[in-house]
């Protein structure tokens, strides 16, 4: 399984990424071993994720989400929690 996710960093910013092991990736982000962006901004909180069968689908969706502004990402997260 492949995942696209949004985490909130300790400074309130969002980070969007993709992985094939969500649990391991969250651990990496929280321990400072994840993406360069999140290293100094931990711990992170998982706010949103989607599952995909194919890596290419997840990567495409990651790109789409990264093109959204903060307000649209917040709407995506709010609708997900309902």
Tab-separated table of N, CA and C in Angstrom:
chain	number	residue	atom	x	y	z
A	1	UNK	N	0.840	-1.177	0.000
A	1	UNK	CA	0.000	0.000	0.000
A	1	UNK	C	0.889	1.245	0.000
A	2	UNK	N	0.437	2.275	-0.656
A	2	UNK	CA	1.142	3.556	-0.710
A	2	UNK	C	0.235	4.628	-0.124
A	3	UNK	N	0.841	5.600	0.510
A	3	UNK	CA	0.082	6.624	1.227
A	3	UNK	C	0.563	8.023	0.877
A	4	UNK	N	-0.386	8.947	0.821
A	4	UNK	CA	-0.095	10.379	0.778
A	4	UNK	C	-0.587	10.904	2.115
A	5	UNK	N	0.185	11.777	2.726
A	5	UNK	CA	-0.176	12.241	4.060
A	5	UNK	C	0.143	13.718	4.237
A	6	UNK	N	-0.532	14.315	5.202
A	6	UNK	CA	-0.241	15.683	5.625
A	6	UNK	C	0.000	15.627	7.125
A	7	UNK	N	1.127	16.188	7.544
A	7	UNK	CA	1.415	16.312	8.967
A	7	UNK	C	1.491	17.788	9.332
A	8	UNK	N	1.207	18.057	10.581
A	8	UNK	CA	1.397	19.409	11.102
A	8	UNK	C	2.656	19.391	11.950
A	9	UNK	N	3.570	20.290	11.656
A	9	UNK	CA	4.816	20.403	12.399
A	9	UNK	C	4.588	21.199	13.677
A	10	UNK	N	5.557	21.152	14.576
A	10	UNK	CA	5.414	21.844	15.864
A	10	UNK	C	5.281	23.351	15.715
A	11	UNK	N	5.734	23.905	14.586
A	11	UNK	CA	5.597	25.352	14.360
A	11	UNK	C	4.290	25.713	13.656
A	12	UNK	N	3.402	24.724	13.460
A	12	UNK	CA	2.094	24.975	12.859
A	12	UNK	C	2.049	24.846	11.349
A	13	UNK	N	3.186	24.603	10.709
A	13	UNK	CA	3.211	24.445	9.258
A	13	UNK	C	2.807	23.031	8.872
A	14	UNK	N	2.397	22.869	7.620
A	14	UNK	CA	2.030	21.564	7.085
A	14	UNK	C	3.155	21.024	6.215
A	15	UNK	N	3.296	19.700	6.239
A	15	UNK	CA	4.208	19.018	5.323
A	15	UNK	C	3.414	17.901	4.663
A	16	UNK	N	3.521	17.797	3.354
A	16	UNK	CA	2.847	16.748	2.585
A	16	UNK	C	3.895	15.824	1.994
A	17	UNK	N	3.663	14.524	2.087
A	17	UNK	CA	4.601	13.559	1.522
A	17	UNK	C	3.887	12.278	1.137
A	18	UNK	N	4.670	11.312	0.651
A	18	UNK	CA	4.118	9.991	0.334
A	18	UNK	C	5.084	8.936	0.849
A	19	UNK	N	4.563	7.753	1.119
A	19	UNK	CA	5.372	6.664	1.641
A	19	UNK	C	4.669	5.338	1.382
A	20	UNK	N	5.401	4.251	1.533
A	20	UNK	CA	4.775	2.931	1.450
A	20	UNK	C	4.660	2.285	2.839
A	21	UNK	N	5.105	3.018	3.881
A	21	UNK	CA	4.980	2.544	5.259
A	21	UNK	C	4.696	3.755	6.152
A	22	UNK	N	3.439	4.028	6.368
A	22	UNK	CA	3.028	5.248	7.067
A	22	UNK	C	3.522	5.278	8.514
A	23	UNK	N	3.421	4.176	9.215
A	23	UNK	CA	3.849	4.127	10.614
A	23	UNK	C	5.335	4.440	10.743
A	24	UNK	N	6.135	3.794	9.930
A	24	UNK	CA	7.583	4.015	9.966
A	24	UNK	C	7.927	5.455	9.579
A	25	UNK	N	7.235	5.991	8.596
A	25	UNK	CA	7.512	7.354	8.140
A	25	UNK	C	7.176	8.378	9.222
A	26	UNK	N	6.074	8.172	9.942
A	26	UNK	CA	5.716	9.094	11.024
A	26	UNK	C	6.774	9.054	12.127
A	27	UNK	N	7.264	7.869	12.417
A	27	UNK	CA	8.320	7.725	13.419
A	27	UNK	C	9.584	8.464	12.974
A	28	UNK	N	9.920	8.340	11.703
A	28	UNK	CA	11.101	9.024	11.178
A	28	UNK	C	10.946	10.539	11.287
A	29	UNK	N	9.784	11.054	10.908
A	29	UNK	CA	9.549	12.497	11.006
A	29	UNK	C	9.664	12.971	12.460
A	30	UNK	N	9.100	12.217	13.374
A	30	UNK	CA	9.071	12.637	14.778
A	30	UNK	C	10.429	12.543	15.463
A	31	UNK	N	11.312	11.715	14.938
A	31	UNK	CA	12.639	11.565	15.544
A	31	UNK	C	13.712	12.356	14.803
A	32	UNK	N	13.299	13.188	13.852
A	32	UNK	CA	14.262	14.032	13.151
A	32	UNK	C	15.000	13.345	12.025
A	33	UNK	N	14.516	12.185	11.591
A	33	UNK	CA	15.176	11.441	10.514
A	33	UNK	C	14.364	11.435	9.226
A	34	UNK	N	13.289	12.204	9.197
A	34	UNK	CA	12.433	12.268	8.014
A	34	UNK	C	12.934	13.294	7.028
A	35	UNK	N	12.018	13.921	6.338
A	35	UNK	CA	12.351	14.927	5.334
A	35	UNK	C	13.098	16.095	5.972
A	36	UNK	N	13.949	16.700	5.193
A	36	UNK	CA	14.737	17.839	5.672
A	36	UNK	C	13.840	18.916	6.286
A	37	UNK	N	12.702	19.162	5.661
A	37	UNK	CA	11.778	20.198	6.135
A	37	UNK	C	11.311	19.928	7.560
A	38	UNK	N	11.036	18.680	7.900
A	38	UNK	CA	10.469	18.367	9.215
A	38	UNK	C	11.529	18.150	10.291
A	39	UNK	N	12.778	18.044	9.928
A	39	UNK	CA	13.826	17.712	10.910
A	39	UNK	C	13.891	18.678	12.081
A	40	UNK	N	13.803	19.952	11.829
A	40	UNK	CA	13.864	20.924	12.912
A	40	UNK	C	12.508	21.365	13.408
A	41	UNK	N	11.468	20.706	12.932
A	41	UNK	CA	10.108	21.129	13.256
A	41	UNK	C	9.297	20.044	13.963
A	42	UNK	N	9.964	19.067	14.524
A	42	UNK	CA	9.262	17.978	15.173
A	42	UNK	C	8.885	18.324	16.597
A	43	UNK	N	8.031	17.545	17.228
A	43	UNK	CA	7.377	16.378	16.644
A	43	UNK	C	6.254	16.783	15.687
A	44	UNK	N	5.850	15.839	14.872
A	44	UNK	CA	4.792	16.103	13.900
A	44	UNK	C	3.527	15.352	14.308
A	45	UNK	N	2.404	15.836	13.812
A	45	UNK	CA	1.103	15.219	14.096
A	45	UNK	C	0.440	14.875	12.769
A	46	UNK	N	0.078	13.621	12.591
A	46	UNK	CA	-0.602	13.182	11.372
A	46	UNK	C	-2.025	13.722	11.365
A	47	UNK	N	-2.357	14.480	10.311
A	47	UNK	CA	-3.685	15.078	10.198
A	47	UNK	C	-4.541	14.431	9.118
A	48	UNK	N	-3.890	13.839	8.115
A	48	UNK	CA	-4.622	13.393	6.926
A	48	UNK	C	-3.797	12.351	6.190
A	49	UNK	N	-4.474	11.345	5.636
A	49	UNK	CA	-3.792	10.434	4.713
A	49	UNK	C	-4.789	9.783	3.768
A	50	UNK	N	-4.277	9.358	2.628
A	50	UNK	CA	-5.043	8.607	1.632
A	50	UNK	C	-4.228	7.381	1.257
A	51	UNK	N	-4.903	6.286	0.919
A	51	UNK	CA	-4.240	5.050	0.497
A	51	UNK	C	-4.354	4.868	-1.003
A	52	UNK	N	-3.295	4.324	-1.603
A	52	UNK	CA	-3.265	4.033	-3.035
A	52	UNK	C	-2.590	2.686	-3.261
A	53	UNK	N	-3.044	1.982	-4.286
A	53	UNK	CA	-2.412	0.719	-4.651
A	53	UNK	C	-1.055	0.946	-5.311
A	54	UNK	N	-1.001	1.932	-6.184
A	54	UNK	CA	0.204	2.169	-6.983
A	54	UNK	C	0.985	3.379	-6.494
A	55	UNK	N	2.292	3.250	-6.509
A	55	UNK	CA	3.191	4.341	-6.130
A	55	UNK	C	2.951	5.582	-6.988
A	56	UNK	N	2.751	5.381	-8.278
A	56	UNK	CA	2.567	6.521	-9.183
A	56	UNK	C	1.304	7.306	-8.847
A	57	UNK	N	0.253	6.611	-8.406
A	57	UNK	CA	-0.983	7.289	-7.998
A	57	UNK	C	-0.726	8.164	-6.771
A	58	UNK	N	0.004	7.620	-5.819
A	58	UNK	CA	0.314	8.364	-4.594
A	58	UNK	C	1.169	9.588	-4.903
A	59	UNK	N	2.137	9.417	-5.776
A	59	UNK	CA	3.017	10.535	-6.125
A	59	UNK	C	2.249	11.633	-6.858
A	60	UNK	N	1.316	11.230	-7.702
A	60	UNK	CA	0.494	12.211	-8.422
A	60	UNK	C	-0.379	12.993	-7.443
A	61	UNK	N	-0.981	12.279	-6.497
A	61	UNK	CA	-1.832	12.941	-5.509
A	61	UNK	C	-1.007	13.854	-4.591
A	62	UNK	N	0.189	13.421	-4.244
A	62	UNK	CA	1.073	14.267	-3.434
A	62	UNK	C	1.315	15.597	-4.150
A	63	UNK	N	1.606	15.524	-5.431
A	63	UNK	CA	1.838	16.737	-6.220
A	63	UNK	C	0.600	17.636	-6.203
A	64	UNK	N	-0.574	17.031	-6.393
A	64	UNK	CA	-1.824	17.806	-6.395
A	64	UNK	C	-2.032	18.528	-5.064
A	65	UNK	N	-1.809	17.824	-3.969
A	65	UNK	CA	-2.001	18.429	-2.648
A	65	UNK	C	-0.980	19.534	-2.411
A	66	UNK	N	0.244	19.320	-2.846
A	66	UNK	CA	1.280	20.338	-2.654
A	66	UNK	C	0.975	21.626	-3.421
A	67	UNK	N	0.143	21.544	-4.440
A	67	UNK	CA	-0.230	22.736	-5.202
A	67	UNK	C	-1.316	23.554	-4.502
A	68	UNK	N	-1.968	22.969	-3.501
A	68	UNK	CA	-3.031	23.667	-2.778
A	68	UNK	C	-2.444	24.692	-1.813
A	69	UNK	N	-3.171	25.787	-1.617
A	69	UNK	CA	-2.736	26.744	-0.602
A	69	UNK	C	-3.146	26.222	0.776
A	70	UNK	N	-2.687	26.893	1.810
A	70	UNK	CA	-2.935	26.435	3.182
A	70	UNK	C	-4.427	26.300	3.483
A	71	UNK	N	-5.231	27.276	3.054
A	71	UNK	CA	-6.674	27.223	3.324
A	71	UNK	C	-7.324	26.002	2.694
A	72	UNK	N	-6.932	25.668	1.474
A	72	UNK	CA	-7.510	24.494	0.805
A	72	UNK	C	-7.045	23.201	1.471
A	73	UNK	N	-5.816	23.181	1.963
A	73	UNK	CA	-5.339	22.008	2.702
A	73	UNK	C	-6.125	21.856	3.997
A	74	UNK	N	-6.412	22.969	4.665
A	74	UNK	CA	-7.203	22.917	5.894
A	74	UNK	C	-8.607	22.380	5.628
A	75	UNK	N	-9.212	22.779	4.519
A	75	UNK	CA	-10.532	22.253	4.144
A	75	UNK	C	-10.471	20.751	3.883
A	76	UNK	N	-9.431	20.316	3.198
A	76	UNK	CA	-9.235	18.892	2.921
A	76	UNK	C	-9.154	18.115	4.235
A	77	UNK	N	-8.389	18.642	5.180
A	77	UNK	CA	-8.223	18.000	6.485
A	77	UNK	C	-9.541	17.995	7.257
A	78	UNK	N	-10.253	19.112	7.262
A	78	UNK	CA	-11.532	19.199	7.982
A	78	UNK	C	-12.553	18.220	7.420
A	79	UNK	N	-12.637	18.121	6.100
A	79	UNK	CA	-13.583	17.195	5.472
A	79	UNK	C	-13.204	15.750	5.739
A	80	UNK	N	-11.930	15.473	5.871
A	80	UNK	CA	-11.435	14.128	6.153
A	80	UNK	C	-11.862	13.672	7.542
A	81	UNK	N	-11.845	14.582	8.493
A	81	UNK	CA	-12.155	14.240	9.885
A	81	UNK	C	-13.635	13.994	10.126
A	82	UNK	N	-14.496	14.341	9.175
A	82	UNK	CA	-15.941	14.174	9.356
A	82	UNK	C	-16.375	12.762	9.091
